[in-house]
Amino acid sequence: MTTRAVVCTGLDEPWKTEEVDIDPPGTREVRVKMVYAGMCHSDEHLRSGDISAAPEVLQAIGVPSMFPVVGGHEGSGVVTEVGDSVTQVAVGDHVAVSFIPSCGTCYWCASGRQNLCDLGMFTLAGGMISDGTYRYHLAGENLNRMAQLGTFADEMVCHENSLVKIDPWSNMKAAALISCGISTGFGSSVDRAQVKPGETVVVVGCGGVGSGAIQGARIAGARTIVAVDPVPFKLEKAKEIGATHTAASLLDAQFMLPELTMGRNADVVILTPGVLKGDLIASACAVGSKDARIVVTAIARFDQMDVQLNLFNFAMFNQTLMGTVFGSQSPRVQVPNLLNLVDAGQLKIDEIVTREYTLDEVQQAYEDQAAGTIVRGVVKFDA
Ligand SMILES: NC(=O)c1ccc[n+]([C@@H]2O[C@H](COP(=O)([O-])OP(=O)(O)OC[C@H]3O[C@@H](n4cnc5c(N)ncnc54)[C@H](O)[C@@H]3O)[C@@H](O)[C@H]2O)c1
Ligand SMILES: [Zn+2]
Ligand SMILES: [Zn+2]
């Protein structure tokens, strides 16, 4: 069969809708009709080469190139067909996707850390995790899929380990955003930094992921939440969802924090700008208190090695610098949990979806993200 899918053919080439050939689901694979897909910044990291694996890594895992690739790794949909031996979902089930598959049996999954599943090593490019072959083809060429998914397509074929079954009454738009950005930001505050009632949290970057971090901090009981972003519109939105104060830069926040915290500074700093640069680490530590937790959520270029850090202050302030993938929580725990918080009116999603786009408008949506005119965009698929 064929499906419309949004494809990037090479470094810095635009996202473009194509009619692609798609094979039926193989063993343990599932076909999903998409309902919503969210616009996480990580797809742009792929297009710009920030997250291109080094050529020798690609060679080692037998992948000729990261391109061409079907974009999209945030999404929700309905299962329309299952291949052999599928046990986790059935036709008609509502699902959210997960950019890290969860096998359930590797060391990390078995110890309750499905966000670290060993299958994650195949997430950026290559064939299906079931057998290494490809299901999508364009003019005879095999297509990669972003994060083993490719949610910017009317129909998607993926492995059942890449899906999270959700209740049929779940808010599907919320499920799409929670499938990556919101969960990652929320978990950065709640699961990684373990924000406690009364603490002061600084969130740097107020896009989709930052919006999750701000709300995680609010729900965890933070007293002061300082949203940092150079775009005034993002700061207005941040206030609507829980930020108590705003600043245009970390330097501005550095001047505000002593007064806001009786001289103590921030207990937690979460870094969620669109692209992480090495000099932000020193600035983040500078607004941190003694014993502060600094969480690195945003993605930098894959070969970024240089970091600014005052090593003397870092040790003497007893600070902790921590990375996170998917906000350090298992997708099959976090996604249903956050959907329940949406139902309860505690987690706000509609407030951050600035605009709905058609599949043909994905490139436009990413240009709007770069211009700072949307907090999060979603693709709404035809019913
Ligand atoms: N660790 C993970 O598992 C994980 C998961 C999802 C996304 N990410 C990454 O998180 C980052 C954020 O993603 P997003 O989708 O929210 O991006 P986004 O583009 O929607 O938002 C980024 C925001 O950062 C702001 N910004 C840019 N430079 C800044 C600076 N120096 N200081 C303060 N704010 C700044 C922008 O104005 C924008 O509002 C990306 O790097 C993305 O790839 C990581
Ligand atoms: Zn993402
Ligand atoms: Zn696993």
CSV table of C-alpha atoms and ligand atoms in Angstrom, one decimal:
chain,number,residue,atom,x,y,z
A,1,MET,CA,0.0,0.0,0.0
A,2,THR,CA,1.0,3.7,-0.2
A,3,THR,CA,0.8,6.4,2.5
A,4,ARG,CA,1.6,10.1,2.6
A,5,ALA,CA,4.7,10.7,4.7
A,6,VAL,CA,6.9,13.7,5.4
A,7,VAL,CA,10.5,12.9,4.3
A,8,CYS,CA,13.8,14.7,4.6
A,9,THR,CA,16.2,13.6,1.8
A,10,GLY,CA,19.5,15.0,3.1
A,11,LEU,CA,21.2,17.4,5.5
A,12,ASP,CA,19.3,20.7,5.7
A,13,GLU,CA,16.9,19.6,3.0
A,14,PRO,CA,13.3,20.7,3.8
A,15,TRP,CA,10.6,18.4,5.1
A,16,LYS,CA,8.4,17.4,2.1
A,17,THR,CA,5.3,15.3,1.8
A,18,GLU,CA,5.8,12.2,-0.5
A,19,GLU,CA,3.6,9.3,-1.5
A,20,VAL,CA,5.7,6.3,-0.2
A,21,ASP,CA,5.3,2.6,-0.4
A,22,ILE,CA,4.8,0.9,2.9
A,23,ASP,CA,4.9,-2.9,3.5
A,24,PRO,CA,2.4,-4.7,5.8
A,25,PRO,CA,3.6,-5.2,9.4
A,26,GLY,CA,6.0,-8.1,9.9
A,27,THR,CA,6.5,-10.2,13.0
A,28,ARG,CA,5.8,-8.2,16.2
A,29,GLU,CA,5.0,-5.2,14.1
A,30,VAL,CA,1.9,-3.0,14.1
A,31,ARG,CA,0.2,-0.6,11.7
A,32,VAL,CA,-1.2,2.6,13.2
A,33,LYS,CA,-3.5,5.2,11.7
A,34,MET,CA,-2.2,8.5,13.1
A,35,VAL,CA,-4.5,10.9,14.8
A,36,TYR,CA,-2.1,13.6,16.0
A,37,ALA,CA,1.7,14.1,15.7
A,38,GLY,CA,3.7,16.7,17.8
A,39,MET,CA,6.6,18.8,16.6
A,40,CYS,CA,9.5,18.1,19.0
A,41,HIS,CA,12.7,20.0,18.2
A,42,SER,CA,14.7,16.7,18.0
A,43,ASP,CA,13.4,16.1,14.4
A,44,GLU,CA,15.2,19.4,13.5
A,45,HIS,CA,18.4,18.1,15.1
A,46,LEU,CA,18.2,15.2,12.7
A,47,ARG,CA,17.7,17.4,9.7
A,48,SER,CA,20.5,19.8,10.7
A,49,GLY,CA,22.9,17.0,11.4
A,50,ASP,CA,23.2,17.7,15.2
A,51,ILE,CA,22.3,14.1,15.9
A,52,SER,CA,23.8,12.4,12.9
A,53,ALA,CA,25.8,9.4,14.3
A,54,ALA,CA,29.5,9.5,13.3
A,55,PRO,CA,30.1,7.6,9.9
A,56,GLU,CA,32.0,4.8,11.7
A,57,VAL,CA,29.1,4.3,14.1
A,58,LEU,CA,26.6,4.0,11.2
A,59,GLN,CA,28.9,1.5,9.5
A,60,ALA,CA,29.2,-0.5,12.7
A,61,ILE,CA,25.4,-0.9,12.9
A,62,GLY,CA,25.1,-1.5,9.2
A,63,VAL,CA,23.2,1.7,8.3
A,64,PRO,CA,24.3,3.4,5.0
A,65,SER,CA,23.0,6.9,5.9
A,66,MET,CA,20.6,8.7,8.2
A,67,PHE,CA,18.8,9.9,5.1
A,68,PRO,CA,16.3,9.8,3.5
A,69,VAL,CA,14.1,9.7,6.7
A,70,VAL,CA,10.5,9.9,7.6
A,71,GLY,CA,10.2,12.5,10.3
A,72,GLY,CA,8.2,12.6,13.5
A,73,HIS,CA,8.5,10.8,16.9
A,74,GLU,CA,5.7,12.4,18.9
A,75,GLY,CA,2.2,11.0,18.2
A,76,SER,CA,-1.0,9.1,18.9
A,77,GLY,CA,-3.1,6.9,16.8
A,78,VAL,CA,-5.3,3.8,16.5
A,79,VAL,CA,-4.0,0.3,15.7
A,80,THR,CA,-5.4,-0.9,12.3
A,81,GLU,CA,-3.4,-4.1,11.7
A,82,VAL,CA,-1.1,-6.4,13.6
A,83,GLY,CA,1.6,-8.8,12.3
A,84,ASP,CA,2.5,-12.2,13.6
A,85,SER,CA,3.1,-12.8,17.4
A,86,VAL,CA,1.9,-9.3,18.5
A,87,THR,CA,0.7,-9.6,22.1
A,88,GLN,CA,0.8,-6.1,23.5
A,89,VAL,CA,-1.9,-4.4,21.4
A,90,ALA,CA,-4.9,-5.4,19.2
A,91,VAL,CA,-6.7,-3.8,16.3
A,92,GLY,CA,-8.8,-0.8,17.6
A,93,ASP,CA,-6.5,0.0,20.5
A,94,HIS,CA,-5.5,3.6,21.1
A,95,VAL,CA,-1.7,4.1,21.4
A,96,ALA,CA,0.9,6.8,22.0
A,97,VAL,CA,4.4,6.3,20.6
A,98,SER,CA,7.7,6.1,22.4
A,99,PHE,CA,11.0,7.3,20.9
A,100,ILE,CA,12.8,4.7,23.0
A,101,PRO,CA,11.4,1.2,22.5
A,102,SER,CA,10.8,-0.9,25.7
A,103,CYS,CA,11.7,-4.6,25.3
A,104,GLY,CA,10.8,-5.4,28.9
A,105,THR,CA,13.6,-7.9,29.3
A,106,CYS,CA,17.0,-6.2,29.0
A,107,TYR,CA,18.9,-5.2,32.2
A,108,TRP,CA,17.5,-1.7,32.1
A,109,CYS,CA,13.9,-2.6,31.4
A,110,ALA,CA,14.0,-5.4,34.0
A,111,SER,CA,15.3,-2.9,36.6
A,112,GLY,CA,12.4,-0.5,35.9
A,113,ARG,CA,14.3,1.9,33.7
A,114,GLN,CA,12.6,1.4,30.3
A,115,ASN,CA,13.8,4.8,29.1
A,116,LEU,CA,17.2,3.2,29.0
A,117,CYS,CA,16.2,0.1,27.1
A,118,ASP,CA,19.1,-1.4,25.1
A,119,LEU,CA,17.0,-1.2,21.9
A,120,GLY,CA,17.5,2.6,22.2
A,121,MET,CA,20.8,2.2,20.3
A,122,PHE,CA,18.8,1.6,17.1
A,123,THR,CA,16.6,4.5,17.5
A,124,LEU,CA,18.2,7.1,15.2
A,125,ALA,CA,18.3,5.2,11.9
A,126,GLY,CA,18.2,1.8,10.3
A,127,GLY,CA,15.8,-1.0,9.6
A,128,MET,CA,13.1,-2.4,11.8
A,129,ILE,CA,14.2,-3.5,15.3
A,130,SER,CA,12.4,-6.8,14.6
A,131,ASP,CA,14.7,-8.0,11.7
A,132,GLY,CA,16.8,-5.0,10.4
A,133,THR,CA,14.8,-4.8,7.1
A,134,TYR,CA,13.0,-1.8,5.8
A,135,ARG,CA,9.2,-1.3,5.5
A,136,TYR,CA,9.1,2.1,3.8
A,137,HIS,CA,10.4,2.8,0.2
A,138,LEU,CA,10.5,5.8,-2.0
A,139,ALA,CA,11.3,5.3,-5.7
A,140,GLY,CA,12.9,2.0,-4.9
A,141,GLU,CA,15.1,3.5,-2.0
A,142,ASN,CA,14.7,2.3,1.6
A,143,LEU,CA,13.6,5.0,4.1
A,144,ASN,CA,14.8,5.4,7.7
A,145,ARG,CA,12.2,6.5,10.3
A,146,MET,CA,12.9,9.0,13.0
A,147,ALA,CA,13.2,7.1,16.3
A,148,GLN,CA,12.0,3.8,14.8
A,149,LEU,CA,8.6,5.6,14.3
A,150,GLY,CA,8.0,8.3,11.6
A,151,THR,CA,4.8,9.8,13.0
A,152,PHE,CA,4.6,12.4,10.2
A,153,ALA,CA,2.6,10.0,8.0
A,154,ASP,CA,-1.0,9.0,7.7
A,155,GLU,CA,-0.1,5.4,8.4
A,156,MET,CA,2.9,4.2,10.4
A,157,VAL,CA,4.4,0.6,10.7
A,158,CYS,CA,6.5,0.2,13.9
A,159,HIS,CA,7.5,-2.5,16.4
A,160,GLU,CA,5.0,-3.1,19.3
A,161,ASN,CA,7.8,-2.2,21.7
A,162,SER,CA,7.6,1.3,20.4
A,163,LEU,CA,4.0,1.7,21.5
A,164,VAL,CA,2.3,2.6,24.7
A,165,LYS,CA,-1.3,1.4,25.0
A,166,ILE,CA,-3.6,4.1,26.4
A,167,ASP,CA,-7.2,4.3,27.4
A,168,PRO,CA,-9.7,4.7,24.5
A,169,TRP,CA,-11.1,7.8,26.2
A,170,SER,CA,-7.7,9.5,26.4
A,171,ASN,CA,-7.2,13.0,25.0
A,172,MET,CA,-5.4,12.1,21.7
A,173,LYS,CA,-3.9,15.5,21.2
A,174,ALA,CA,-2.5,15.5,24.7
A,175,ALA,CA,-1.2,11.9,24.2
A,176,ALA,CA,0.8,13.1,21.2
A,177,LEU,CA,2.6,15.8,23.1
A,178,ILE,CA,3.0,13.6,26.2
A,179,SER,CA,4.7,10.9,24.1
A,180,CYS,CA,7.9,12.9,24.1
A,181,GLY,CA,8.3,16.6,25.0
A,182,ILE,CA,5.9,16.9,27.9
A,183,SER,CA,7.0,13.7,29.5
A,184,THR,CA,10.7,14.5,29.1
A,185,GLY,CA,10.3,18.0,30.6
A,186,PHE,CA,7.9,16.8,33.4
A,187,GLY,CA,10.3,13.9,34.3
A,188,SER,CA,13.3,16.2,34.2
A,189,SER,CA,11.7,18.1,37.1
A,190,VAL,CA,9.9,15.3,39.0
A,191,ASP,CA,11.8,12.1,38.3
A,192,ARG,CA,15.4,13.3,37.6
A,193,ALA,CA,15.7,16.5,39.8
A,194,GLN,CA,13.1,15.2,42.3
A,195,VAL,CA,11.8,18.7,43.0
A,196,LYS,CA,10.5,19.0,46.5
A,197,PRO,CA,7.8,21.3,47.9
A,198,GLY,CA,9.1,24.8,48.6
A,199,GLU,CA,12.1,24.6,46.2
A,200,THR,CA,13.1,27.1,43.6
A,201,VAL,CA,13.4,25.8,40.0
A,202,VAL,CA,14.8,27.6,37.0
A,203,VAL,CA,13.7,26.3,33.6
A,204,VAL,CA,15.9,27.5,30.7
A,205,GLY,CA,14.0,27.3,27.3
A,206,CYS,CA,10.2,27.4,27.3
A,207,GLY,CA,9.2,25.4,24.2
A,208,GLY,CA,7.4,22.0,24.5
A,209,VAL,CA,10.0,20.3,26.8
A,210,GLY,CA,10.3,23.4,29.0
A,211,SER,CA,6.5,23.6,29.3
A,212,GLY,CA,6.6,20.1,30.7
A,213,ALA,CA,9.4,21.0,33.1
A,214,ILE,CA,7.6,24.1,34.4
A,215,GLN,CA,4.4,22.0,35.0
A,216,GLY,CA,6.3,19.2,36.7
A,217,ALA,CA,7.9,21.7,39.1
A,218,ARG,CA,4.5,23.3,39.8
A,219,ILE,CA,2.8,19.9,40.5
A,220,ALA,CA,5.8,18.9,42.7
A,221,GLY,CA,5.2,21.9,44.8
A,222,ALA,CA,8.0,24.3,43.8
A,223,ARG,CA,7.5,27.7,45.5
A,224,THR,CA,9.3,29.7,42.8
A,225,ILE,CA,9.6,28.8,39.2
A,226,VAL,CA,11.7,31.1,37.0
A,227,ALA,CA,11.1,30.6,33.2
A,228,VAL,CA,14.0,31.8,31.1
A,229,ASP,CA,13.6,32.4,27.3
A,230,PRO,CA,14.6,35.2,25.0
A,231,VAL,CA,11.2,35.2,23.3
A,232,PRO,CA,8.6,37.3,25.2
A,233,PHE,CA,5.6,35.3,23.9
A,234,LYS,CA,7.1,32.1,25.4
A,235,LEU,CA,7.4,33.8,28.7
A,236,GLU,CA,3.8,34.9,28.7
A,237,LYS,CA,2.7,31.2,28.0
A,238,ALA,CA,5.1,30.0,30.7
A,239,LYS,CA,3.3,32.2,33.2
A,240,GLU,CA,-0.1,30.7,32.1
A,241,ILE,CA,1.1,27.2,33.0
A,242,GLY,CA,2.9,27.9,36.3
A,243,ALA,CA,6.0,30.1,36.1
A,244,THR,CA,6.0,32.6,38.9
A,245,HIS,CA,8.8,34.8,37.4
A,246,THR,CA,10.4,35.2,34.0
A,247,ALA,CA,13.8,36.3,32.6
A,248,ALA,CA,15.1,36.9,29.1
A,249,SER,CA,18.4,35.2,29.9
A,250,LEU,CA,20.2,33.2,32.5
A,251,LEU,CA,22.3,36.3,33.3
A,252,ASP,CA,19.1,38.3,34.1
A,253,ALA,CA,17.9,35.3,36.2
A,254,GLN,CA,21.3,35.4,38.1
A,255,PHE,CA,20.5,39.0,39.2
A,256,MET,CA,16.9,38.1,40.2
A,257,LEU,CA,17.5,34.9,42.2
A,258,PRO,CA,19.3,36.2,45.3
A,259,GLU,CA,16.3,38.4,46.1
A,260,LEU,CA,13.7,35.7,45.3
A,261,THR,CA,15.5,33.1,47.5
A,262,MET,CA,16.9,35.0,50.5
A,263,GLY,CA,20.3,34.7,48.9
A,264,ARG,CA,20.1,30.9,48.5
A,265,ASN,CA,19.7,30.7,44.7
A,266,ALA,CA,18.0,27.9,42.7
A,267,ASP,CA,17.8,24.4,44.1
A,268,VAL,CA,17.2,23.0,40.6
A,269,VAL,CA,18.1,24.2,37.1
A,270,ILE,CA,16.6,22.4,34.0
A,271,LEU,CA,18.3,23.1,30.7
A,272,THR,CA,15.8,22.8,27.8
A,273,PRO,CA,16.9,25.3,25.1
A,274,GLY,CA,16.4,24.2,21.4
A,275,VAL,CA,20.1,23.4,21.0
A,276,LEU,CA,22.5,23.0,24.0
A,277,LYS,CA,25.8,24.8,24.0
A,278,GLY,CA,28.7,24.1,26.3
A,279,ASP,CA,28.8,27.6,27.8
A,280,LEU,CA,25.3,27.2,29.3
A,281,ILE,CA,26.6,24.8,31.9
A,282,ALA,CA,28.7,27.4,33.7
A,283,SER,CA,25.7,29.9,33.6
A,284,ALA,CA,23.4,27.2,35.0
A,285,CYS,CA,25.7,26.4,37.8
A,286,ALA,CA,26.0,30.1,38.6
A,287,VAL,CA,22.3,30.4,39.4
A,288,GLY,CA,22.3,27.1,41.4
A,289,SER,CA,22.4,27.0,45.2
A,290,LYS,CA,24.7,25.0,47.3
A,291,ASP,CA,23.7,21.3,46.6
A,292,ALA,CA,21.9,22.4,43.4
A,293,ARG,CA,20.8,19.8,40.8
A,294,ILE,CA,21.5,20.9,37.2
A,295,VAL,CA,19.6,18.7,34.7
A,296,VAL,CA,20.8,18.6,31.1
A,297,THR,CA,17.7,17.7,29.0
A,298,ALA,CA,18.4,19.6,25.7
A,299,ILE,CA,20.4,18.0,23.0
A,300,ALA,CA,23.7,19.3,21.8
A,301,ARG,CA,25.6,18.4,18.6
A,302,PHE,CA,26.7,14.8,18.8
A,303,ASP,CA,30.4,15.8,18.7
A,304,GLN,CA,30.1,18.6,21.3
A,305,MET,CA,32.9,18.1,23.8
A,306,ASP,CA,33.8,21.5,25.2
A,307,VAL,CA,31.9,22.7,28.3
A,308,GLN,CA,32.4,25.8,30.5
A,309,LEU,CA,32.4,24.9,34.2
A,310,ASN,CA,34.0,26.5,37.2
A,311,LEU,CA,35.4,23.4,38.7
A,312,PHE,CA,36.3,25.0,42.0
A,313,ASN,CA,32.8,26.4,42.6
A,314,PHE,CA,31.2,23.2,41.4
A,315,ALA,CA,33.0,21.1,44.1
A,316,MET,CA,32.8,23.7,46.8
A,317,PHE,CA,29.0,24.2,46.2
A,318,ASN,CA,28.5,20.4,46.3
A,319,GLN,CA,26.5,20.6,43.1
A,320,THR,CA,25.3,17.8,40.9
A,321,LEU,CA,25.2,17.8,37.1
A,322,MET,CA,22.9,15.1,35.6
A,323,GLY,CA,21.8,14.1,32.1
A,324,THR,CA,18.4,12.7,31.3
A,325,VAL,CA,16.7,10.8,28.5
A,326,PHE,CA,12.9,10.8,28.4
A,327,GLY,CA,12.9,12.6,31.8
A,328,SER,CA,14.3,9.4,33.5
A,329,GLN,CA,11.0,7.6,33.7
A,330,SER,CA,9.6,4.6,31.9
A,331,PRO,CA,7.3,5.6,29.0
A,332,ARG,CA,4.7,3.0,30.0
A,333,VAL,CA,4.6,4.6,33.4
A,334,GLN,CA,4.8,8.3,32.5
A,335,VAL,CA,2.5,8.5,29.5
A,336,PRO,CA,-0.7,7.0,31.2
A,337,ASN,CA,0.2,8.9,34.4
A,338,LEU,CA,0.4,12.3,32.7
A,339,LEU,CA,-2.8,11.6,30.7
A,340,ASN,CA,-4.6,11.1,34.0
A,341,LEU,CA,-3.2,14.4,35.2
A,342,VAL,CA,-4.6,16.0,32.0
A,343,ASP,CA,-8.0,14.5,32.8
A,344,ALA,CA,-7.8,15.8,36.3
A,345,GLY,CA,-7.2,19.3,34.9
A,346,GLN,CA,-3.8,19.6,36.5
A,347,LEU,CA,-1.5,19.2,33.5
A,348,LYS,CA,-2.3,21.8,30.8
A,349,ILE,CA,-1.8,20.9,27.2
A,350,ASP,CA,-4.3,23.0,25.1
A,351,GLU,CA,-2.5,26.2,26.5
A,352,ILE,CA,0.7,25.2,24.8
A,353,VAL,CA,-0.6,24.0,21.4
A,354,THR,CA,-0.4,27.3,19.6
A,355,ARG,CA,-1.5,25.9,16.2
A,356,GLU,CA,-2.7,22.8,14.4
A,357,TYR,CA,-1.1,22.0,11.0
A,358,THR,CA,-1.8,19.7,8.1
A,359,LEU,CA,0.8,17.1,7.1
A,360,ASP,CA,1.8,19.3,4.2
A,361,GLU,CA,2.7,22.1,6.6
A,362,VAL,CA,5.4,20.3,8.7
A,363,GLN,CA,8.2,22.4,7.2
A,364,GLN,CA,6.2,25.6,7.9
A,365,ALA,CA,5.6,24.4,11.5
A,366,TYR,CA,9.4,24.0,12.1
A,367,GLU,CA,10.0,27.4,10.5
A,368,ASP,CA,7.4,28.8,13.0
A,369,GLN,CA,9.2,27.0,15.9
A,370,ALA,CA,12.5,28.6,14.8
A,371,ALA,CA,10.9,32.0,14.6
A,372,GLY,CA,9.5,31.6,18.1
A,373,THR,CA,5.8,32.1,17.2
A,374,ILE,CA,4.6,28.7,18.5
A,375,VAL,CA,5.2,26.9,21.8
A,376,ARG,CA,4.2,23.5,20.3
A,377,GLY,CA,2.6,22.7,16.9
A,378,VAL,CA,0.7,19.5,16.1
A,379,VAL,CA,-0.2,17.8,12.9
A,380,LYS,CA,-3.9,16.9,13.0
A,381,PHE,CA,-4.6,14.0,10.6
A,382,ASP,CA,-7.8,13.6,8.7
A,383,ALA,CA,-10.4,11.5,10.6
B,1,LIG,N1,16.7,14.4,26.7
B,1,LIG,C1,15.7,13.9,26.0
B,1,LIG,O1,15.2,12.8,26.2
B,1,LIG,C2,15.0,14.9,25.1
B,1,LIG,C3,13.7,14.6,24.6
B,1,LIG,C4,13.0,15.5,23.8
B,1,LIG,C5,13.6,16.7,23.4
B,1,LIG,N2,14.9,16.9,23.8
B,1,LIG,C6,15.6,18.2,23.5
B,1,LIG,O2,15.1,19.2,24.3
B,1,LIG,C7,15.4,20.5,23.7
B,1,LIG,C8,14.1,21.3,23.7
B,1,LIG,O3,13.2,20.7,22.8
B,1,LIG,P1,11.8,21.5,22.4
B,1,LIG,O4,11.1,20.6,21.5
B,1,LIG,O5,11.2,22.0,23.7
B,1,LIG,O6,12.4,22.7,21.6
B,1,LIG,P2,11.7,24.1,21.2
B,1,LIG,O7,12.4,24.6,20.0
B,1,LIG,O8,10.2,23.9,21.1
B,1,LIG,O9,12.0,25.1,22.5
B,1,LIG,C9,13.3,25.6,22.8
B,1,LIG,C10,13.1,26.9,23.5
B,1,LIG,O10,14.4,27.3,23.9
B,1,LIG,C11,14.5,28.7,23.8
B,1,LIG,N3,15.9,29.1,23.8
B,1,LIG,C12,16.8,29.0,22.8
B,1,LIG,N4,18.1,29.4,23.2
B,1,LIG,C13,17.9,29.7,24.5
B,1,LIG,C14,18.8,30.2,25.6
B,1,LIG,N5,20.1,30.3,25.3
B,1,LIG,N6,18.3,30.4,26.8
B,1,LIG,C15,17.0,30.3,27.0
B,1,LIG,N7,16.1,29.8,26.1
B,1,LIG,C16,16.6,29.5,24.9
B,1,LIG,C17,13.7,29.0,22.5
B,1,LIG,O11,13.3,30.4,22.4
B,1,LIG,C18,12.6,28.0,22.6
B,1,LIG,O12,11.4,28.6,23.3
B,1,LIG,C19,15.9,20.1,22.3
B,1,LIG,O13,17.3,20.1,22.3
B,1,LIG,C20,15.4,18.7,22.1
B,1,LIG,O14,16.1,18.0,21.1
B,1,LIG,C21,15.6,16.1,24.6
B,2,ZN,ZN,11.2,14.5,21.2
B,3,ZN,ZN,14.8,-3.2,27.2
